């Protein structure tokens, strides 16, 4: 594809002047000969402005691949990723964009079941350097969702974990809770699937340390699934007293926590208050329904597609978009503030 730099080499006109000529800048003061030379050269090179390329993109039937961090069996343990994919597919369908699934084969390479050329890929979650190189074999138009493996190379859409923790913990404090615990992983996959300290755990500790309320005895470490949450909570209840509240770092853990509490006849929110992260149906339809930090999935999907459209239009300034979240209040937090 021809660039402004190519036109500049052939005409001897500066790139900024060429851009203004091709974008019909009426305030530009150059000779008609210069304008004609630039326009003629651009035509010979079949150069198109970003606006022209974007217009072309609106009429093309694009094809986007979606890749998941987890395999199908693992996705059953955390429906957030299934929901994120579903929302992405819906947004693409609304835009008349075809979605093509990418699967890992026996060699752990991502493959597709047809020979259609991909115009972009949305990887959901965290991926190794080798997996990212695998994506680049299909296309350079890659927008990561829920990770940012290289902020100088790839666009990414990620949640504002710090805001989410602040909202949850501030809510506990406003309801009179002083003894607050954490349930989740201290270490999780980093942006390229290397182990690193989990952002939610970091912000949890930082916030409570700032308020001089951190108690390490109230931290329950477990994997991000219900089975691990159940086992870890049952072990915790053998030896330690409960705080008044727990922040649960993923909805996927919540069913296991509720099962353990129920077996020990510990009532939510009478005996313990809970707030989860992600706000999937696992929290919404729990008994009682759980207050949760909501991730705006449709807004995520719209942001990801907007950035992808910029790539198709020829705009390559790298963006890392940090999406806001909010607290959805339900039935799982006891209020001590009026007592």
Tab-separated table of C-alpha atoms in Angstrom:
chain	number	residue	atom	x	y	z
A	1	UNK	CA	0.000	0.000	0.000
A	2	UNK	CA	1.355	3.398	-1.014
A	3	UNK	CA	2.193	5.878	1.757
A	4	UNK	CA	2.609	9.643	2.052
A	5	UNK	CA	6.337	9.020	2.294
A	6	UNK	CA	6.290	7.375	-1.151
A	7	UNK	CA	4.545	10.400	-2.645
A	8	UNK	CA	7.006	12.755	-0.950
A	9	UNK	CA	9.992	10.930	-2.484
A	10	UNK	CA	8.571	11.274	-5.990
A	11	UNK	CA	7.354	14.877	-5.720
A	12	UNK	CA	9.810	16.520	-3.342
A	13	UNK	CA	6.847	17.931	-1.377
A	14	UNK	CA	6.728	17.622	2.411
A	15	UNK	CA	4.517	14.904	3.938
A	16	UNK	CA	2.440	17.429	5.890
A	17	UNK	CA	1.729	19.470	2.741
A	18	UNK	CA	0.819	16.320	0.791
A	19	UNK	CA	-1.591	15.283	3.525
A	20	UNK	CA	-3.306	18.675	3.497
A	21	UNK	CA	-3.594	18.647	-0.316
A	22	UNK	CA	-5.117	15.162	-0.424
A	23	UNK	CA	-7.533	16.014	2.378
A	24	UNK	CA	-8.715	19.151	0.542
A	25	UNK	CA	-7.453	21.652	3.112
A	26	UNK	CA	-8.819	24.959	1.766
A	27	UNK	CA	-6.529	27.018	4.034
A	28	UNK	CA	-3.376	25.629	2.369
A	29	UNK	CA	-1.463	28.137	0.243
A	30	UNK	CA	0.451	26.230	-2.474
A	31	UNK	CA	0.675	26.591	-6.241
A	32	UNK	CA	-1.733	24.781	-8.538
A	33	UNK	CA	1.279	23.048	-10.128
A	34	UNK	CA	2.248	21.538	-6.778
A	35	UNK	CA	-1.306	20.418	-6.110
A	36	UNK	CA	-1.596	18.817	-9.544
A	37	UNK	CA	1.747	17.039	-9.132
A	38	UNK	CA	0.791	15.598	-5.764
A	39	UNK	CA	-2.691	14.505	-6.889
A	40	UNK	CA	-1.359	12.931	-10.090
A	41	UNK	CA	1.378	11.054	-8.217
A	42	UNK	CA	-1.091	9.820	-5.584
A	43	UNK	CA	-3.388	8.596	-8.351
A	44	UNK	CA	-0.585	6.704	-10.106
A	45	UNK	CA	0.392	5.034	-6.820
A	46	UNK	CA	-3.274	4.291	-6.062
A	47	UNK	CA	-2.877	6.062	-2.718
A	48	UNK	CA	-5.983	6.421	-0.558
A	49	UNK	CA	-6.467	8.746	2.402
A	50	UNK	CA	-7.586	7.339	5.742
A	51	UNK	CA	-11.067	8.683	5.078
A	52	UNK	CA	-11.182	6.918	1.695
A	53	UNK	CA	-9.927	3.676	3.207
A	54	UNK	CA	-12.484	3.891	5.997
A	55	UNK	CA	-15.241	4.446	3.434
A	56	UNK	CA	-14.055	1.372	1.544
A	57	UNK	CA	-14.037	-0.616	4.788
A	58	UNK	CA	-17.750	0.053	5.314
A	59	UNK	CA	-18.634	-1.828	2.126
A	60	UNK	CA	-16.307	-4.796	2.601
A	61	UNK	CA	-17.403	-8.027	4.284
A	62	UNK	CA	-14.685	-8.395	6.921
A	63	UNK	CA	-13.744	-11.620	8.643
A	64	UNK	CA	-12.518	-11.623	12.241
A	65	UNK	CA	-11.011	-14.524	14.137
A	66	UNK	CA	-11.691	-14.954	17.865
A	67	UNK	CA	-9.219	-16.884	20.011
A	68	UNK	CA	-9.752	-17.879	23.639
A	69	UNK	CA	-7.079	-18.222	26.330
A	70	UNK	CA	-8.909	-21.238	27.750
A	71	UNK	CA	-9.811	-24.479	26.011
A	72	UNK	CA	-13.477	-25.524	25.958
A	73	UNK	CA	-13.293	-27.555	29.168
A	74	UNK	CA	-11.582	-24.707	31.029
A	75	UNK	CA	-14.150	-22.191	29.773
A	76	UNK	CA	-16.874	-24.136	31.596
A	77	UNK	CA	-15.202	-23.132	34.885
A	78	UNK	CA	-15.340	-19.399	34.133
A	79	UNK	CA	-18.302	-18.233	32.053
A	80	UNK	CA	-16.912	-14.689	31.827
A	81	UNK	CA	-14.859	-15.700	28.789
A	82	UNK	CA	-17.813	-17.428	27.141
A	83	UNK	CA	-19.942	-14.321	27.709
A	84	UNK	CA	-17.241	-11.995	26.359
A	85	UNK	CA	-16.996	-14.048	23.191
A	86	UNK	CA	-20.786	-14.096	22.788
A	87	UNK	CA	-21.014	-10.320	23.103
A	88	UNK	CA	-18.193	-9.860	20.578
A	89	UNK	CA	-19.992	-12.115	18.118
A	90	UNK	CA	-23.218	-10.148	18.553
A	91	UNK	CA	-21.495	-6.809	17.913
A	92	UNK	CA	-19.742	-8.204	14.838
A	93	UNK	CA	-23.040	-9.578	13.516
A	94	UNK	CA	-24.623	-6.146	13.931
A	95	UNK	CA	-21.770	-4.719	11.815
A	96	UNK	CA	-22.094	-7.442	9.152
A	97	UNK	CA	-18.691	-8.875	10.101
A	98	UNK	CA	-18.137	-12.610	9.845
A	99	UNK	CA	-16.689	-14.333	12.926
A	100	UNK	CA	-14.351	-17.294	12.522
A	101	UNK	CA	-13.287	-19.396	15.513
A	102	UNK	CA	-9.639	-20.211	16.121
A	103	UNK	CA	-8.878	-23.489	17.901
A	104	UNK	CA	-5.699	-25.016	19.299
A	105	UNK	CA	-4.604	-28.170	17.509
A	106	UNK	CA	-2.552	-31.018	18.994
A	107	UNK	CA	0.610	-28.933	18.563
A	108	UNK	CA	-1.018	-26.059	20.509
A	109	UNK	CA	-1.094	-23.881	17.369
A	110	UNK	CA	-4.206	-21.854	16.582
A	111	UNK	CA	-5.986	-23.069	13.450
A	112	UNK	CA	-9.279	-22.310	11.694
A	113	UNK	CA	-11.594	-24.806	10.068
A	114	UNK	CA	-11.788	-23.014	6.695
A	115	UNK	CA	-9.453	-21.276	4.263
A	116	UNK	CA	-10.982	-17.819	4.551
A	117	UNK	CA	-8.463	-15.003	4.991
A	118	UNK	CA	-8.710	-13.178	8.313
A	119	UNK	CA	-8.841	-9.374	8.393
A	120	UNK	CA	-8.285	-9.256	12.144
A	121	UNK	CA	-8.124	-11.260	15.362
A	122	UNK	CA	-9.577	-10.655	18.820
A	123	UNK	CA	-7.619	-12.753	21.338
A	124	UNK	CA	-9.554	-12.938	24.639
A	125	UNK	CA	-7.342	-13.416	27.697
A	126	UNK	CA	-3.590	-13.979	28.003
A	127	UNK	CA	-1.364	-15.699	25.457
A	128	UNK	CA	2.255	-16.799	25.208
A	129	UNK	CA	4.759	-15.117	22.910
A	130	UNK	CA	4.590	-18.193	20.663
A	131	UNK	CA	0.803	-18.015	20.469
A	132	UNK	CA	0.950	-14.318	19.579
A	133	UNK	CA	3.447	-15.091	16.803
A	134	UNK	CA	0.953	-17.706	15.635
A	135	UNK	CA	-1.743	-14.996	15.328
A	136	UNK	CA	0.580	-12.852	13.230
A	137	UNK	CA	0.770	-15.595	10.623
A	138	UNK	CA	-2.863	-14.788	9.848
A	139	UNK	CA	-2.897	-10.987	10.176
A	140	UNK	CA	-1.149	-8.013	11.770
A	141	UNK	CA	-4.525	-6.560	12.799
A	142	UNK	CA	-4.750	-7.840	16.378
A	143	UNK	CA	-6.687	-6.276	19.266
A	144	UNK	CA	-6.234	-7.987	22.649
A	145	UNK	CA	-9.086	-8.129	25.145
A	146	UNK	CA	-8.237	-8.507	28.848
A	147	UNK	CA	-4.479	-8.336	28.337
A	148	UNK	CA	-1.836	-5.976	26.971
A	149	UNK	CA	1.179	-8.059	25.907
A	150	UNK	CA	3.110	-5.283	24.154
A	151	UNK	CA	1.899	-1.696	24.468
A	152	UNK	CA	4.214	-0.522	21.666
A	153	UNK	CA	2.916	-3.067	19.158
A	154	UNK	CA	-0.652	-4.169	19.877
A	155	UNK	CA	-3.940	-2.477	20.662
A	156	UNK	CA	-5.597	-3.691	23.848
A	157	UNK	CA	-8.779	-3.310	25.898
A	158	UNK	CA	-8.419	-4.044	29.624
A	159	UNK	CA	-10.518	-3.569	32.777
A	160	UNK	CA	-9.731	-0.963	35.412
A	161	UNK	CA	-8.901	-3.359	38.256
A	162	UNK	CA	-7.801	-0.535	40.534
A	163	UNK	CA	-11.156	1.234	40.198
A	164	UNK	CA	-13.033	-2.023	40.748
A	165	UNK	CA	-11.201	-2.795	43.994
A	166	UNK	CA	-11.620	0.763	45.201
A	167	UNK	CA	-15.378	0.636	44.620
A	168	UNK	CA	-15.767	-2.703	46.395
A	169	UNK	CA	-13.605	-1.924	49.415
A	170	UNK	CA	-14.961	1.598	49.795
A	171	UNK	CA	-18.465	0.108	49.821
A	172	UNK	CA	-17.481	-2.261	52.621
A	173	UNK	CA	-16.005	0.606	54.655
A	174	UNK	CA	-19.079	2.776	54.139
A	175	UNK	CA	-21.204	-0.103	55.478
A	176	UNK	CA	-19.075	-0.264	58.628
A	177	UNK	CA	-16.841	-3.235	57.788
A	178	UNK	CA	-13.304	-3.115	59.224
A	179	UNK	CA	-12.242	-6.779	58.975
A	180	UNK	CA	-12.132	-7.510	55.253
A	181	UNK	CA	-10.681	-10.595	53.594
A	182	UNK	CA	-9.603	-11.575	50.084
A	183	UNK	CA	-10.405	-14.796	48.208
A	184	UNK	CA	-8.550	-15.551	44.989
A	185	UNK	CA	-5.140	-16.090	43.438
A	186	UNK	CA	-2.107	-14.151	44.565
A	187	UNK	CA	-0.440	-15.097	41.283
A	188	UNK	CA	-2.100	-15.463	37.889
A	189	UNK	CA	-1.092	-15.531	34.243
A	190	UNK	CA	0.522	-12.280	33.143
A	191	UNK	CA	0.108	-10.626	29.757
A	192	UNK	CA	2.187	-13.288	28.011
A	193	UNK	CA	1.159	-16.171	30.300
A	194	UNK	CA	4.119	-15.838	32.627
A	195	UNK	CA	3.253	-16.007	36.325
A	196	UNK	CA	2.957	-12.646	38.006
A	197	UNK	CA	1.217	-11.153	41.016
A	198	UNK	CA	-2.498	-10.625	40.380
A	199	UNK	CA	-3.586	-6.993	39.982
A	200	UNK	CA	-6.689	-7.475	42.113
A	201	UNK	CA	-4.589	-8.813	44.999
A	202	UNK	CA	-2.110	-5.931	44.624
A	203	UNK	CA	-4.825	-3.268	44.753
A	204	UNK	CA	-6.618	-5.055	47.615
A	205	UNK	CA	-3.476	-5.016	49.756
A	206	UNK	CA	-2.561	-1.468	48.790
A	207	UNK	CA	-6.001	-0.075	49.622
A	208	UNK	CA	-6.299	-1.759	53.016
A	209	UNK	CA	-2.694	-0.988	53.949
A	210	UNK	CA	-3.467	2.654	53.214
A	211	UNK	CA	-6.362	2.466	55.672
A	212	UNK	CA	-4.277	0.409	58.176
A	213	UNK	CA	-6.825	-2.428	57.958
A	214	UNK	CA	-4.886	-5.209	56.196
A	215	UNK	CA	-4.976	-8.555	58.022
A	216	UNK	CA	-3.014	-11.314	56.269
A	217	UNK	CA	-4.964	-13.939	58.247
A	218	UNK	CA	-8.062	-13.038	56.217
A	219	UNK	CA	-6.488	-13.861	52.836
A	220	UNK	CA	-7.640	-17.147	51.288
A	221	UNK	CA	-5.556	-18.209	48.315
A	222	UNK	CA	-7.223	-20.415	45.703
A	223	UNK	CA	-7.395	-21.025	41.970
A	224	UNK	CA	-9.976	-19.113	39.962
A	225	UNK	CA	-12.633	-21.819	40.004
A	226	UNK	CA	-15.460	-23.004	42.260
A	227	UNK	CA	-13.868	-26.315	43.271
A	228	UNK	CA	-10.686	-24.656	44.517
A	229	UNK	CA	-12.724	-21.968	46.268
A	230	UNK	CA	-14.777	-24.606	48.081
A	231	UNK	CA	-11.736	-26.563	49.285
A	232	UNK	CA	-9.836	-23.451	50.359
A	233	UNK	CA	-12.798	-22.021	52.260
A	234	UNK	CA	-13.448	-25.325	54.052
A	235	UNK	CA	-9.797	-25.451	55.092
A	236	UNK	CA	-9.925	-21.817	56.270
A	237	UNK	CA	-13.003	-22.468	58.411
A	238	UNK	CA	-11.238	-25.257	60.318
A	239	UNK	CA	-8.737	-22.981	62.014
A	240	UNK	CA	-9.575	-19.312	61.607
A	241	UNK	CA	-12.328	-16.919	62.579
A	242	UNK	CA	-14.245	-15.115	59.860
A	243	UNK	CA	-13.797	-11.450	58.961
A	244	UNK	CA	-17.027	-9.506	58.499
A	245	UNK	CA	-16.589	-9.377	54.702
A	246	UNK	CA	-14.738	-10.982	51.786
A	247	UNK	CA	-13.851	-9.626	48.367
A	248	UNK	CA	-13.939	-12.542	45.869
A	249	UNK	CA	-11.660	-11.852	42.911
A	250	UNK	CA	-13.762	-13.738	40.344
A	251	UNK	CA	-17.398	-14.805	40.005
A	252	UNK	CA	-16.086	-18.230	39.006
A	253	UNK	CA	-15.013	-18.844	42.622
A	254	UNK	CA	-18.302	-17.759	44.209
A	255	UNK	CA	-20.348	-20.999	43.882
A	256	UNK	CA	-17.677	-22.921	45.791
A	257	UNK	CA	-17.532	-20.290	48.524
A	258	UNK	CA	-21.319	-20.288	48.929
A	259	UNK	CA	-21.389	-24.090	49.083
A	260	UNK	CA	-18.776	-24.153	51.855
A	261	UNK	CA	-20.538	-21.445	53.860
A	262	UNK	CA	-23.887	-23.193	53.495
A	263	UNK	CA	-22.445	-26.494	54.738
A	264	UNK	CA	-21.147	-24.705	57.823
A	265	UNK	CA	-24.473	-22.904	58.310
A	266	UNK	CA	-22.834	-19.494	57.811
A	267	UNK	CA	-25.400	-17.072	56.392
A	268	UNK	CA	-24.841	-14.356	53.772
A	269	UNK	CA	-25.076	-11.468	54.623
A	270	UNK	CA	-26.045	-12.092	58.263
A	271	UNK	CA	-22.718	-13.703	59.219
A	272	UNK	CA	-20.489	-12.727	56.297
A	273	UNK	CA	-20.712	-10.125	53.500
A	274	UNK	CA	-19.466	-10.770	49.961
A	275	UNK	CA	-18.607	-8.763	46.840
A	276	UNK	CA	-17.412	-10.498	43.671
A	277	UNK	CA	-15.673	-9.354	40.493
A	278	UNK	CA	-17.022	-9.624	36.888
A	279	UNK	CA	-20.795	-9.679	37.615
A	280	UNK	CA	-21.792	-12.695	35.558
A	281	UNK	CA	-25.049	-14.624	36.176
A	282	UNK	CA	-23.129	-16.650	38.787
A	283	UNK	CA	-23.438	-13.621	41.084
A	284	UNK	CA	-26.728	-12.251	39.819
A	285	UNK	CA	-28.659	-15.494	40.326
A	286	UNK	CA	-26.907	-16.788	43.437
A	287	UNK	CA	-28.874	-17.200	46.668
A	288	UNK	CA	-28.720	-14.580	48.004
A	289	UNK	CA	-27.785	-12.499	44.944
A	290	UNK	CA	-24.250	-11.158	45.287
A	291	UNK	CA	-23.090	-7.571	44.969
A	292	UNK	CA	-20.461	-7.468	42.240
A	293	UNK	CA	-18.084	-5.289	40.249
A	294	UNK	CA	-19.555	-5.161	36.765
A	295	UNK	CA	-17.419	-5.266	33.633
A	296	UNK	CA	-19.224	-3.534	30.749
A	297	UNK	CA	-18.877	-6.260	28.136
A	298	UNK	CA	-20.773	-4.565	25.309
A	299	UNK	CA	-18.705	-1.417	25.782
A	300	UNK	CA	-15.592	-3.626	25.705
A	301	UNK	CA	-16.718	-5.163	22.434
A	302	UNK	CA	-17.587	-1.801	20.863
A	303	UNK	CA	-14.195	-0.382	21.898
A	304	UNK	CA	-12.363	-3.397	20.465
A	305	UNK	CA	-14.226	-3.196	17.163
A	306	UNK	CA	-13.707	0.571	16.948
A	307	UNK	CA	-9.958	0.093	17.271
A	308	UNK	CA	-10.040	-2.710	14.703
A	309	UNK	CA	-11.862	-0.415	12.251
A	310	UNK	CA	-9.095	2.142	12.739
A	311	UNK	CA	-6.569	-0.523	11.757
A	312	UNK	CA	-8.591	-1.311	8.643
A	313	UNK	CA	-8.701	2.385	7.793
A	314	UNK	CA	-4.920	2.615	7.998
A	315	UNK	CA	-4.593	4.353	11.375
A	316	UNK	CA	-1.890	2.532	13.356
A	317	UNK	CA	-1.344	4.659	16.469
A	318	UNK	CA	-1.268	2.067	19.260
A	319	UNK	CA	-3.993	2.358	21.901
A	320	UNK	CA	-4.352	0.775	25.319
A	321	UNK	CA	-7.915	1.427	26.453
A	322	UNK	CA	-8.662	0.981	30.162
A	323	UNK	CA	-12.388	0.437	30.564
A	324	UNK	CA	-14.303	1.606	33.655
A	325	UNK	CA	-16.493	-0.607	35.830
A	326	UNK	CA	-19.093	-0.086	38.532
A	327	UNK	CA	-20.533	-1.724	41.625
A	328	UNK	CA	-23.878	-3.484	41.314
A	329	UNK	CA	-25.431	-3.630	44.789
A	330	UNK	CA	-27.578	-6.652	45.638
A	331	UNK	CA	-28.224	-8.644	48.807
A	332	UNK	CA	-24.824	-9.792	50.043
A	333	UNK	CA	-23.488	-6.863	52.105
A	334	UNK	CA	-24.651	-6.252	55.671
A	335	UNK	CA	-24.877	-2.611	56.794
A	336	UNK	CA	-23.297	-1.849	60.181
A	337	UNK	CA	-22.984	1.871	59.555
A	338	UNK	CA	-26.177	2.883	61.353
A	339	UNK	CA	-25.385	0.886	64.470
